[in-house]
Short mmCIF file of C-alpha atoms in Angstrom, two decimals:
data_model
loop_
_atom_site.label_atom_id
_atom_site.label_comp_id
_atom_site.label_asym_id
_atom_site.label_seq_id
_atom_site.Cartn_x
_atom_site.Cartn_y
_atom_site.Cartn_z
CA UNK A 1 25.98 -6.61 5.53
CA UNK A 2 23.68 -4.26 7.21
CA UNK A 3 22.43 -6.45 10.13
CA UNK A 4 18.97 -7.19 11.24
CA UNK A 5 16.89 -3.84 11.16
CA UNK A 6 14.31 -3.62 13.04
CA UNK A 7 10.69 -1.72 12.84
CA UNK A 8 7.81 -0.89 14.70
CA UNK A 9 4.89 -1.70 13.75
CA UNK A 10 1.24 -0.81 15.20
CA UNK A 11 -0.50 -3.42 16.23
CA UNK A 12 -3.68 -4.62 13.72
CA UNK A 13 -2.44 -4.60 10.61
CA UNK A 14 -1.10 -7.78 8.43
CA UNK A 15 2.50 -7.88 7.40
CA UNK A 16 3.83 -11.28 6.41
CA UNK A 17 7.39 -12.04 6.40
CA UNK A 18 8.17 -15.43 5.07
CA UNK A 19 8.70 -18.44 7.79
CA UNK A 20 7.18 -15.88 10.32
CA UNK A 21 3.79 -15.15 11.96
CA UNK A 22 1.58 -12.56 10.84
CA UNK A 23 2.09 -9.44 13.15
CA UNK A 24 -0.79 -7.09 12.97
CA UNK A 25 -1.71 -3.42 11.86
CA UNK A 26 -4.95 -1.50 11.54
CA UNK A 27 -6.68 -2.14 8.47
CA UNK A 28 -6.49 2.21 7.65
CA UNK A 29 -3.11 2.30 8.72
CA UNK A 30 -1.75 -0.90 6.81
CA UNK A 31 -3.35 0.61 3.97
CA UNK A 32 -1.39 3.35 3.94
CA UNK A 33 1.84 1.52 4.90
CA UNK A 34 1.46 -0.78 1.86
CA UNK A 35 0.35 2.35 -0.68
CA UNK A 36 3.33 4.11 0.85
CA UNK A 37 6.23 1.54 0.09
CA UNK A 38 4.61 -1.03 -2.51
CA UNK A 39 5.35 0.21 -6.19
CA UNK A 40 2.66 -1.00 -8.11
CA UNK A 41 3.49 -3.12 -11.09
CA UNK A 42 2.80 -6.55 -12.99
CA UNK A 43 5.91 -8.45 -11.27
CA UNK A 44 5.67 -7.25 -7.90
CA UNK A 45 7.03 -4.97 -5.05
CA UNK A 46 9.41 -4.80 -2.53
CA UNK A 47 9.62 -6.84 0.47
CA UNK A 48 8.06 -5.86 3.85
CA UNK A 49 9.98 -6.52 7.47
CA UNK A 50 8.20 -5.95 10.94
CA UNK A 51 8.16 -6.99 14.13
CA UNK A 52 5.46 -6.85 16.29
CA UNK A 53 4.67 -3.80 18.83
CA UNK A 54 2.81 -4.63 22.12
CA UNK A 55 -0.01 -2.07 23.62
CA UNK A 56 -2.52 -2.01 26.26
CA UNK A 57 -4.83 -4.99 26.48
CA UNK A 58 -8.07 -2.63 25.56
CA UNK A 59 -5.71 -1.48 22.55
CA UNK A 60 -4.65 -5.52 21.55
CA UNK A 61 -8.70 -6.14 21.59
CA UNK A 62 -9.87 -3.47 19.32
CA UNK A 63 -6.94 -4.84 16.63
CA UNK A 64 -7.85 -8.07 16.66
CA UNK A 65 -11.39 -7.08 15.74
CA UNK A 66 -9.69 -4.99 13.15
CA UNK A 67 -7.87 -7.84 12.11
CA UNK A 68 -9.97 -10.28 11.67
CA UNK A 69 -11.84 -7.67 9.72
CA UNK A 70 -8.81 -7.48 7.40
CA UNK A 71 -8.45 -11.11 6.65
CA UNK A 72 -12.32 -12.11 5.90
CA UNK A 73 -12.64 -8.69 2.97
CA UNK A 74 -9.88 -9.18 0.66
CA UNK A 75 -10.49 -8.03 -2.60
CA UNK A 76 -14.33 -7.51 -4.11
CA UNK A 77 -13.22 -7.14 -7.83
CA UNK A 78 -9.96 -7.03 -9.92
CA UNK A 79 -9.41 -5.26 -13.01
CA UNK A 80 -8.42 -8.30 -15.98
CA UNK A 81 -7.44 -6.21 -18.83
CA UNK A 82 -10.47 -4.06 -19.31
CA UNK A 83 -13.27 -5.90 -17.70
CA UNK A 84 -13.82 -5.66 -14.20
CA UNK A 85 -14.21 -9.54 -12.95
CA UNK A 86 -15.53 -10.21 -9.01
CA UNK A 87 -13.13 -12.50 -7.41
CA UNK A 88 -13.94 -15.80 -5.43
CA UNK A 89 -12.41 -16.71 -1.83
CA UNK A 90 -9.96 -13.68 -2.15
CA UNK A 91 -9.37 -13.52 1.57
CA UNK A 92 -7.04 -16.42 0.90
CA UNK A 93 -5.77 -15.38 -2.93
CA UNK A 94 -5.09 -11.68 -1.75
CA UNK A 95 -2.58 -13.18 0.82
CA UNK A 96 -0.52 -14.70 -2.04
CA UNK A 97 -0.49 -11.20 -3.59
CA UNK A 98 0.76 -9.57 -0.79
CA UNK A 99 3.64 -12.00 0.48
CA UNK A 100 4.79 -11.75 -3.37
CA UNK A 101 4.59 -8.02 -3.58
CA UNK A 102 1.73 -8.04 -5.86
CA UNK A 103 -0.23 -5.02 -6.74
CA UNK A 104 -4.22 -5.35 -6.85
CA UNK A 105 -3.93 -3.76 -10.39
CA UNK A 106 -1.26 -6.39 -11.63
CA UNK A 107 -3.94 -7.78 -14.66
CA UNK A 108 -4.58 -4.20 -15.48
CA UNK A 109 -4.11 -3.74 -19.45
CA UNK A 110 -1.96 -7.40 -19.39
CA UNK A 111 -4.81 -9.36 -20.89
CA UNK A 112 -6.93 -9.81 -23.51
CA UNK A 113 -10.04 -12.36 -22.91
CA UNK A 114 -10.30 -12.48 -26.68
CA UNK A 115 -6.74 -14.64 -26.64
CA UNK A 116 -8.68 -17.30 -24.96
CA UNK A 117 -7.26 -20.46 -26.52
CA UNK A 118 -7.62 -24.70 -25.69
CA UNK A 119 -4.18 -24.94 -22.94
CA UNK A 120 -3.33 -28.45 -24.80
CA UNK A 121 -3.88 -30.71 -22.05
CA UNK A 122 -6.50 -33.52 -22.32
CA UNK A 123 -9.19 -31.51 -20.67
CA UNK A 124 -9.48 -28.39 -23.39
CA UNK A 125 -10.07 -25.80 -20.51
CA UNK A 126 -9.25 -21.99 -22.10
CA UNK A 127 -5.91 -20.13 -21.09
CA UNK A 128 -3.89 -17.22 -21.82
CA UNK A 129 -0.97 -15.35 -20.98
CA UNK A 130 -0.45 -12.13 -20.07
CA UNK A 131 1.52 -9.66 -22.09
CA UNK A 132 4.31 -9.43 -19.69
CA UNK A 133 4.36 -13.56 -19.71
CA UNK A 134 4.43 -13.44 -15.89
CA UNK A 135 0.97 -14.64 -15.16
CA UNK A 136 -1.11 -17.52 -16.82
CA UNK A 137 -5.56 -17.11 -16.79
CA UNK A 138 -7.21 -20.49 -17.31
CA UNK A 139 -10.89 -21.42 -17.24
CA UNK A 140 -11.62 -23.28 -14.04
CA UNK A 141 -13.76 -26.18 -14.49
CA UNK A 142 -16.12 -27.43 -11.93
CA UNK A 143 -13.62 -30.30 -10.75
CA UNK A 144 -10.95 -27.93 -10.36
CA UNK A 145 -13.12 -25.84 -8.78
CA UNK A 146 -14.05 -28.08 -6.04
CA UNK A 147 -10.81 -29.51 -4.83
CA UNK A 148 -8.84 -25.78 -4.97
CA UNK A 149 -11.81 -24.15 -3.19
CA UNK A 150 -12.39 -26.00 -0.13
CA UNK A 151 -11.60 -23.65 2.77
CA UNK A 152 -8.92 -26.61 4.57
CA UNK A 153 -7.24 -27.07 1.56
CA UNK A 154 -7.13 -22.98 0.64
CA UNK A 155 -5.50 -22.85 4.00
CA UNK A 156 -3.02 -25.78 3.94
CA UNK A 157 -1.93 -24.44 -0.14
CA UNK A 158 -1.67 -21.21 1.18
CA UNK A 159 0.14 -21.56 4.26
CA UNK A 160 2.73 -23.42 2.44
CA UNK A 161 3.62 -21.00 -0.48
CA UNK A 162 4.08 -18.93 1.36
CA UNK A 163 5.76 -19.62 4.66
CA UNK A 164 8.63 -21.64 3.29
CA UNK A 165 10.36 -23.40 0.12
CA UNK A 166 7.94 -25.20 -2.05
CA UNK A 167 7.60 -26.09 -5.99
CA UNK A 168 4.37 -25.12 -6.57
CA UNK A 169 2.63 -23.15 -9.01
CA UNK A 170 1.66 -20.10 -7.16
CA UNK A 171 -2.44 -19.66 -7.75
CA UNK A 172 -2.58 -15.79 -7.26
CA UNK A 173 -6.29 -15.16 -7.67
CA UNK A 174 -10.09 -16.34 -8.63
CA UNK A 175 -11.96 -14.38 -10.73
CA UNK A 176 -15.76 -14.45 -12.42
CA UNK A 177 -15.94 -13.02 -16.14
CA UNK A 178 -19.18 -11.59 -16.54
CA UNK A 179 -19.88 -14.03 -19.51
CA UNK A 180 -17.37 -16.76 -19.65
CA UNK A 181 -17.63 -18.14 -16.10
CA UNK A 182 -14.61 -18.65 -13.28
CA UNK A 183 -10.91 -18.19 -14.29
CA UNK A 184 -7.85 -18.82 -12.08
CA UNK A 185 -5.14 -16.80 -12.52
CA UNK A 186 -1.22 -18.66 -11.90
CA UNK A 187 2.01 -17.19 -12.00
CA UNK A 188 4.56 -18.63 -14.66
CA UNK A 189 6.56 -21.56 -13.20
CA UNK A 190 9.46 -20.44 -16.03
CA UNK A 191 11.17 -16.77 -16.13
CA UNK A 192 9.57 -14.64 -18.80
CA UNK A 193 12.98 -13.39 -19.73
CA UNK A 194 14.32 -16.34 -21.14
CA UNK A 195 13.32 -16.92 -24.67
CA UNK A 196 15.36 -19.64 -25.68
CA UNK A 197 15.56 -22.89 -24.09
CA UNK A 198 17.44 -26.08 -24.31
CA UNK A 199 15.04 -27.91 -23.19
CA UNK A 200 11.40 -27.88 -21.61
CA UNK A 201 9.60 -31.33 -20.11
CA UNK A 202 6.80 -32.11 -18.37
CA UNK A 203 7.01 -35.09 -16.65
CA UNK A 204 5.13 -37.09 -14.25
CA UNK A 205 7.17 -40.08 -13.51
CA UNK A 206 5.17 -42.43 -16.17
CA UNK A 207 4.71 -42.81 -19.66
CA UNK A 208 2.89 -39.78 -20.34
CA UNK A 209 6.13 -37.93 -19.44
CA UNK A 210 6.67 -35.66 -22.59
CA UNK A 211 9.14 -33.09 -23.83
CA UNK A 212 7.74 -29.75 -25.02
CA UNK A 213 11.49 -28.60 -26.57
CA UNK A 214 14.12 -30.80 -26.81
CA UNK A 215 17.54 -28.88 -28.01
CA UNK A 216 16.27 -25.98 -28.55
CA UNK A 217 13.21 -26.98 -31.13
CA UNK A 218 9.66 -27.17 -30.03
CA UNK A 219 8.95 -30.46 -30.09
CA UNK A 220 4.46 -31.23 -31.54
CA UNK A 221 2.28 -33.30 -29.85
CA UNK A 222 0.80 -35.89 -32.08
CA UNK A 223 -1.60 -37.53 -30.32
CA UNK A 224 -2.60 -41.57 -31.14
CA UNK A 225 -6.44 -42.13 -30.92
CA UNK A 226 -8.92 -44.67 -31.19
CA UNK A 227 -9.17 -44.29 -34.83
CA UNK A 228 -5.66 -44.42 -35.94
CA UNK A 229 -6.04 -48.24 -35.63
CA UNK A 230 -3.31 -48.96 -38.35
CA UNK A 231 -0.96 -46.72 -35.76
CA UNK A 232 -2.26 -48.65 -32.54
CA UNK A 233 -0.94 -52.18 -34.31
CA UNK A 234 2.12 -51.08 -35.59
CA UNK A 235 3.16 -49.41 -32.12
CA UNK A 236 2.15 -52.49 -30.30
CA UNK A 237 4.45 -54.94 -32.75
CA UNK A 238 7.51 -52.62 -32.81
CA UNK A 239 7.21 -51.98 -36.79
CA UNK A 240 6.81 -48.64 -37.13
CA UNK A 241 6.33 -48.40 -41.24
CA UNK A 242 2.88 -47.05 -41.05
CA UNK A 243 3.83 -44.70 -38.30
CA UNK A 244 3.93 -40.70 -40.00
CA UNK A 245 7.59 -39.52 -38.61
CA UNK A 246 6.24 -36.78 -36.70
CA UNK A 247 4.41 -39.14 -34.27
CA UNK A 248 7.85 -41.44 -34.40
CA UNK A 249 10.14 -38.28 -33.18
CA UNK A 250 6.91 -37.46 -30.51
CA UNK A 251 7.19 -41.27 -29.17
CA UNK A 252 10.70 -41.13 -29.26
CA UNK A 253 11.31 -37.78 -27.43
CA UNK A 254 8.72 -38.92 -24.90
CA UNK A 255 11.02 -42.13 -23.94
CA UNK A 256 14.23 -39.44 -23.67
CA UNK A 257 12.23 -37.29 -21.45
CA UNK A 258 11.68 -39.96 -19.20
CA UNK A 259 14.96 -41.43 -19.36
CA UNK A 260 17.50 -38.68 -18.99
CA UNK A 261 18.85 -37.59 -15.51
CA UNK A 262 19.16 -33.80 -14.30
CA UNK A 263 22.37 -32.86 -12.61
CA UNK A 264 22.44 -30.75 -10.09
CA UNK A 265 24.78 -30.09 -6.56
CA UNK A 266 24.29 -32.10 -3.64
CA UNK A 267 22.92 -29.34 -1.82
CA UNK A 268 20.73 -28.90 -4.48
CA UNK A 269 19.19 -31.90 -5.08
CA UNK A 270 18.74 -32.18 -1.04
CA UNK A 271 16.23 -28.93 -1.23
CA UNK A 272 14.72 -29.90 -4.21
CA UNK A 273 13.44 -33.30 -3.19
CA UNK A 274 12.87 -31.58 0.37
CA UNK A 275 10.28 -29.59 -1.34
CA UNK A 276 9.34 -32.04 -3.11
CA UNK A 277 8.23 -34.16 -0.59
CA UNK A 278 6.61 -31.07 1.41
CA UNK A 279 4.47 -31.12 -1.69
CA UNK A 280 3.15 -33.81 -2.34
CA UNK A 281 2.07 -34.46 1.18
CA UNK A 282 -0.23 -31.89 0.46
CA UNK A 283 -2.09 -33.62 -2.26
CA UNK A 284 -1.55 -36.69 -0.86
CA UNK A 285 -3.65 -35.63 2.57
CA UNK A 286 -6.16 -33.99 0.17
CA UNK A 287 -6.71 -36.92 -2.42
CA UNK A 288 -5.22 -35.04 -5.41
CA UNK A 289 -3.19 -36.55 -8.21
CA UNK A 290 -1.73 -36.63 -12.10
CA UNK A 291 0.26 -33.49 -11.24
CA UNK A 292 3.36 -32.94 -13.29
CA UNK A 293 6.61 -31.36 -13.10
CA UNK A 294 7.66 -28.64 -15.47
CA UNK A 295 11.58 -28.67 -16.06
CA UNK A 296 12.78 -26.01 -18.09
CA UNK A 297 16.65 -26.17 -18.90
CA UNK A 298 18.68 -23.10 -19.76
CA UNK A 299 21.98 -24.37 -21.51
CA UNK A 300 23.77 -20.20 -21.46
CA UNK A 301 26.90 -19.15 -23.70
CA UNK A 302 30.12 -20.12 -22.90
CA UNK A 303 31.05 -17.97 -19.97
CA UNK A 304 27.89 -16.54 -19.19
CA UNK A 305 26.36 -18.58 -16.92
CA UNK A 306 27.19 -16.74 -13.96
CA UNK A 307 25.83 -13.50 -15.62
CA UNK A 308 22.47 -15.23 -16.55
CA UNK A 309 22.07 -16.46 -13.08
CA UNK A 310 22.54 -13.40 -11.54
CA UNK A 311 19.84 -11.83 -14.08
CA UNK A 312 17.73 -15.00 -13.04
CA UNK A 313 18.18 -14.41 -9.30
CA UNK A 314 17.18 -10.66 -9.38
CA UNK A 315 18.17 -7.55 -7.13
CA UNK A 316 19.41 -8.37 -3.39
CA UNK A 317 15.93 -7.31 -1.48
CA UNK A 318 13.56 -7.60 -4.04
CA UNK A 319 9.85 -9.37 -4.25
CA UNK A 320 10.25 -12.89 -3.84
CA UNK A 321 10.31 -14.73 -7.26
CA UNK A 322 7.28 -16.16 -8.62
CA UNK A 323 8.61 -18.24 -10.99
CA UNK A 324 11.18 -21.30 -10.12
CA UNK A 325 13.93 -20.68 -8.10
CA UNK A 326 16.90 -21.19 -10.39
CA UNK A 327 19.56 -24.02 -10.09
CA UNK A 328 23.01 -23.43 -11.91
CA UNK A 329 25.24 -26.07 -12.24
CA UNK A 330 27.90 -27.26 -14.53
CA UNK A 331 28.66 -31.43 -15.05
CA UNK A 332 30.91 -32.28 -17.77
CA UNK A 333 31.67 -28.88 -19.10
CA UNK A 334 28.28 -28.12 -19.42
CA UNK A 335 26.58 -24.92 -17.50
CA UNK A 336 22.86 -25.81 -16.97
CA UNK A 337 20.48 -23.42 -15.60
CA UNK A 338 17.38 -25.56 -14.46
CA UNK A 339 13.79 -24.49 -12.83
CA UNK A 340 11.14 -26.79 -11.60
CA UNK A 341 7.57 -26.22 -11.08
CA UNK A 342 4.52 -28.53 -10.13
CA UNK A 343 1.94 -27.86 -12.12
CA UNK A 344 -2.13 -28.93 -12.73
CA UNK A 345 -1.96 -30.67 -9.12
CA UNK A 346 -6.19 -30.46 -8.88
CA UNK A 347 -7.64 -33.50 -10.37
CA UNK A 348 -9.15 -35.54 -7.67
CA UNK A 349 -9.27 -39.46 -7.53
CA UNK A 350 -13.08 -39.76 -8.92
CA UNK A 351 -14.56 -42.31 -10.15
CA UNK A 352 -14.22 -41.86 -13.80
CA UNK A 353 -10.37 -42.35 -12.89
CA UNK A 354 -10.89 -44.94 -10.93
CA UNK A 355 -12.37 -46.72 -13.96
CA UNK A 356 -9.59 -45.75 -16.20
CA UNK A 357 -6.97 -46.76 -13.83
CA UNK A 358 -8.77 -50.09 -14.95
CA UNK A 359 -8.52 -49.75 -18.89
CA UNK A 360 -4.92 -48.53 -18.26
CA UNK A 361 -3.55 -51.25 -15.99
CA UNK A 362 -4.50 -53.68 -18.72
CA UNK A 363 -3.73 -51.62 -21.86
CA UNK A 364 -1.01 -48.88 -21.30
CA UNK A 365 2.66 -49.28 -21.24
CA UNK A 366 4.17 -48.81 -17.31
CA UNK A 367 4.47 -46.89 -14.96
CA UNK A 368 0.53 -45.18 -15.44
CA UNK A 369 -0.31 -42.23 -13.72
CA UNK A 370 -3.74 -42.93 -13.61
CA UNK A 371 -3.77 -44.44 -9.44
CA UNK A 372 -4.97 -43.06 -6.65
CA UNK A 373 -3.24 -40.07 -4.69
CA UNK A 374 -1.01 -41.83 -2.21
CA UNK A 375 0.32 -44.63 -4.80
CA UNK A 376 0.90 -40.87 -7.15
CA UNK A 377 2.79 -39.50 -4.13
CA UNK A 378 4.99 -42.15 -4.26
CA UNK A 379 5.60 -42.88 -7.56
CA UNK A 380 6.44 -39.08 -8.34
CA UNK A 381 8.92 -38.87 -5.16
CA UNK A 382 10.90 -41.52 -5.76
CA UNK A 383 10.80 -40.74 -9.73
CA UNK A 384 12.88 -37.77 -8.65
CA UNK A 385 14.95 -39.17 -6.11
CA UNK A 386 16.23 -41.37 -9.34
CA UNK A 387 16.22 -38.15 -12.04
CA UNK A 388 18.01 -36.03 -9.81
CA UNK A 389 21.76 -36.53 -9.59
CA UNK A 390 23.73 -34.57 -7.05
CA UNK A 391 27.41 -34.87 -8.92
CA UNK A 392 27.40 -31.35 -10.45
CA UNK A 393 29.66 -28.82 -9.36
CA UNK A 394 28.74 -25.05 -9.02
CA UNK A 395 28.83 -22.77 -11.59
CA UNK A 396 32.42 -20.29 -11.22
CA UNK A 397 31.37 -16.28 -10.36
CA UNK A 398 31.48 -13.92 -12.92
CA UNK A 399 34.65 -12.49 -11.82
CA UNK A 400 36.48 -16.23 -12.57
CA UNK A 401 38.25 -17.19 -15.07
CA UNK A 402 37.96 -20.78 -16.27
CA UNK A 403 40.40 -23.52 -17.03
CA UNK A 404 40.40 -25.94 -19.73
CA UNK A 405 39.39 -28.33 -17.37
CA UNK A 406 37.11 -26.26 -15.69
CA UNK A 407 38.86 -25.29 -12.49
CA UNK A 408 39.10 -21.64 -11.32
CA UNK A 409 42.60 -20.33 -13.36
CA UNK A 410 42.57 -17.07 -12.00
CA UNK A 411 40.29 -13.85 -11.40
CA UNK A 412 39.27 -11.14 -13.37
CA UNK A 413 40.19 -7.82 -11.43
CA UNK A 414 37.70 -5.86 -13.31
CA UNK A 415 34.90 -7.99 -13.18
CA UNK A 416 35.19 -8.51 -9.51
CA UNK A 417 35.35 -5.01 -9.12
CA UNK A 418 31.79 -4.38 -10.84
CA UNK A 419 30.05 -7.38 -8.91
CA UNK A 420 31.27 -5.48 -5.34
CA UNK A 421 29.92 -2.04 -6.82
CA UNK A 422 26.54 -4.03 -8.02
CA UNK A 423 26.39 -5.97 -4.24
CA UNK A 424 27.12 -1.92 -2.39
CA UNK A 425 24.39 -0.59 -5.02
CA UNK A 426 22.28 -3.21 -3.82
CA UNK A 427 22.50 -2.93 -0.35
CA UNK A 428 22.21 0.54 -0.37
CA UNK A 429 19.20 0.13 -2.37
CA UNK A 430 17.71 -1.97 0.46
CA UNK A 431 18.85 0.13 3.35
CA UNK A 432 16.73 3.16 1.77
CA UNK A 433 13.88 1.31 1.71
CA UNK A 434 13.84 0.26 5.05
CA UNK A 435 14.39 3.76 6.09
CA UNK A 436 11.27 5.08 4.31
CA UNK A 437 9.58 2.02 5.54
CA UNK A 438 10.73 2.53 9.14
CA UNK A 439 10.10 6.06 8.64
CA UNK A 440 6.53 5.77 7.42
CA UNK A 441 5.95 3.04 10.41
CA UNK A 442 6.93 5.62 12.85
CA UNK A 443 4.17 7.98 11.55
CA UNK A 444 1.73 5.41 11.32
CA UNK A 445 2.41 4.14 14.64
CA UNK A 446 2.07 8.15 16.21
CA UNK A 447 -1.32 8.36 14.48
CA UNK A 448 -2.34 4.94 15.85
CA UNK A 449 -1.36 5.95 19.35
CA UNK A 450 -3.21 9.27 18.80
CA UNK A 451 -5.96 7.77 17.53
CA UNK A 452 -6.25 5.47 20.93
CA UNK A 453 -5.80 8.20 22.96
CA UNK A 454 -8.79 9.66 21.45
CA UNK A 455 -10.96 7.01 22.03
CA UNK A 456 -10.14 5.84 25.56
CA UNK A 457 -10.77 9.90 26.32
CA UNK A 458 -13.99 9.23 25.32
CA UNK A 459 -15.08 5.86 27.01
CA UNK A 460 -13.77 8.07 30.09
#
């Protein structure tokens, strides 16, 4: 509503818009600039919009020095609850932070070390969530470490996180505890508002797909092993007497998880499996496979759908979302909120998977995910091309009221009228921020130009 604003911005400096190039600030001045607009908090800040000023071409050589200074420091140490932990390759992490509006002090009192627990997957690495449930810590093992630390794939991961739509998990930083050794540190895939959900999955296109809640009940892993032989023979010959129930109702939900389809729009599904396939190029080009997709489903109250979408979707202007972009739909009377998120997308095709792509070829039920990258690529993609079905129908606004058979009746007069105050409150929001911002620019800018003045005064 208020047009494209635009702001100067001195040159040397990085600002990152997403889709855009980096223009470029002074490392004192963006300093500033960021301090000066960029409340600090655990979720984030607001966003920043520039547009790059030209100068002299002594002026454009002394940035780019400046620049370049910028983008190899990033951040020596970050403050993890009360321990001060040295971070790894943060040039590339503290770009994350900043095109999500991330303050340097976001783990600051939000963690405890001590709540260290096994994550639940098959490799046992530690993990914990912050108190505000918008970040994840997990130990990084040394396979891990070597495929998210190599300086082309940093790059690539970066570059696509943040320059345009993409399902990853979004790997904000890499930290050293003094003791415990190297930690990543993820933002949640899933809001942290929502405490109730319908349903919660993690699939990857293959038998191991599981469900984590299934109608609104957590759903416990029970695990078959080697020793449960007397389990093993009465799986493989369909009698399931000596079976305990709770490993029946795992099995079972595990078969439902794979099975069941997710409605969404047409448009939806079209930038879902766009992203999608963005993706897994990625890890594809890099060798990388067994990553899953988290699905959580929100089924909301009759009627407010539109309201928890709105809450899910955040103010007009705001920091980017960290978690899932949320899909609403309704198909069959049913309103369905839905979030995706790939997750655990590090494990490398090594040899010890090589060797049990062998074992499970011969011994596990199909489709396996244990094959190498580009056959994983593949098998995931089309996997969702199948799950996904675009026949929903968009959820109704707020401000609508709803048939019996689902179809717009009428509209609510007062409910419409609080949406347009809430959209005006929200632009209005935005527009004063980009005044300060613009506002602040402008100084920054005078100084800058004052500041060159100086100098070339002096070379004279």
């Amino acid at each position: 509503e208020s047009g494209r604003v635009r702001l100067a911005i001195p040159r040397g400096a990085s600002v990152r818009r997403p889709g855009h190039e980096v223009a470029r600030v002074s490392p004192p001045a963006a300093r500033r600039a960021r301090e000066s607009i960029e409340p600090s908090s655990c979720a984030g800040a607001s966003h920043r919009r520039a547009a790059d000023a030209r100068g002299s071409p002594s002026r454009r050589g002394r940035s780019r020095r400046r620049t370049m200074m910028v983008a190899s420091e990033g951040t020596a140490l970050l403050r993890v609850g009360d321990v001060d932990c040295p971070t790894v390759e943060d040039a590339h992490f503290s770009a994350v932070r900043r095109a999500f509006g991330i303050a340097d002090d976001f783990l600051a009192g939000v963690f405890d070390f001590k709540e260290l627990g096994a994550g639940g997957g098959k490799g046992g690495d530690l993990m914990s969530r912050t108190s505000c449930g918008t970040f994840f810590v997990k130990e990084l093992n040394a396979g891990d470490a070597k495929s998210l630390l190599r300086p082309d794939f940093l790059e690539a991961y970066v570059n696509l996180i943040t320059t345009g739509t993409s399902l990853l998990c979004k790997i904000v930083a890499v930290i050293k505890h003094p003791n415990k050794g190297r930690f990543l540190v993820m933002a949640n895939c899933l809001p942290a508002n929502v405490e109730e959900w319908s349903g919660l999955y993690d699939l990857k296109g293959s038998a191991d797909d599981k469900a984590l809640v299934e109608d609104g009940e957590r759903v416990p892993e029970v695990h078959k092993r080697c020793w449960n032989v007397s389990w093993m023979l009465c799986e493989a010959s369909g009698c399931n007497k000596g079976v305990p129930p709770r490993r029946t109702r795992y099995l079972a939900a595990k078969r439902r998880s794979f099975n069941f389809p997710i409605y969404v729009t047409k448009t939806q599904r079209a930038e879902i499996l766009s992203a999608l396939k963005r993706d897994v190029a990625l890890f594809a080009e890099f060798g990388l496979m067994d990553y899953s997709m988290i699905v959580g489903v929100q089924r909301p109250p009759p009627g407010e759908a539109a309201r928890c979408l709105q809450e899910a979707q955040g103010d007009a202007g705001a920091t980017p979302r960290l978690h899932g972009k949320p899909y609403a739909s309704r198909h069959g009377g049913d309103a369905v909120i839905a979030y995706f998120g790939i997750i655990d997308f590090l494990q490398a095709w090594t040899g010890g998977k090589k060797c049990a792509h062998v074992i499970k070829a011969c011994c596990a039920p199909p489709p396996i995910s244990t094959i190498s990258p580009k056959a994983y690529a593949r098998q995931f993609s089309e996997f969702f091309t199948w799950k996904l079905r675009g026949v929903a129908h968009d959820i109704p606004p707020a401000y609508a009221r709803v048939g019996d058979t689902g179809e717009v009746a009428s509209l609510d007069a007062a409910k419409l009228v609080s949406q347009i105050e809430t959209l005006r409150f929200a632009v209005q929001n935005v527009e004063a921020r980009l005044a300060r911002a613009e506002a602040r620019v402008t100084e920054l800018e005078e100084e800058h130009l004052s500041s060159d003045a100086f100098h070339d005064a002096s070379h004279t």
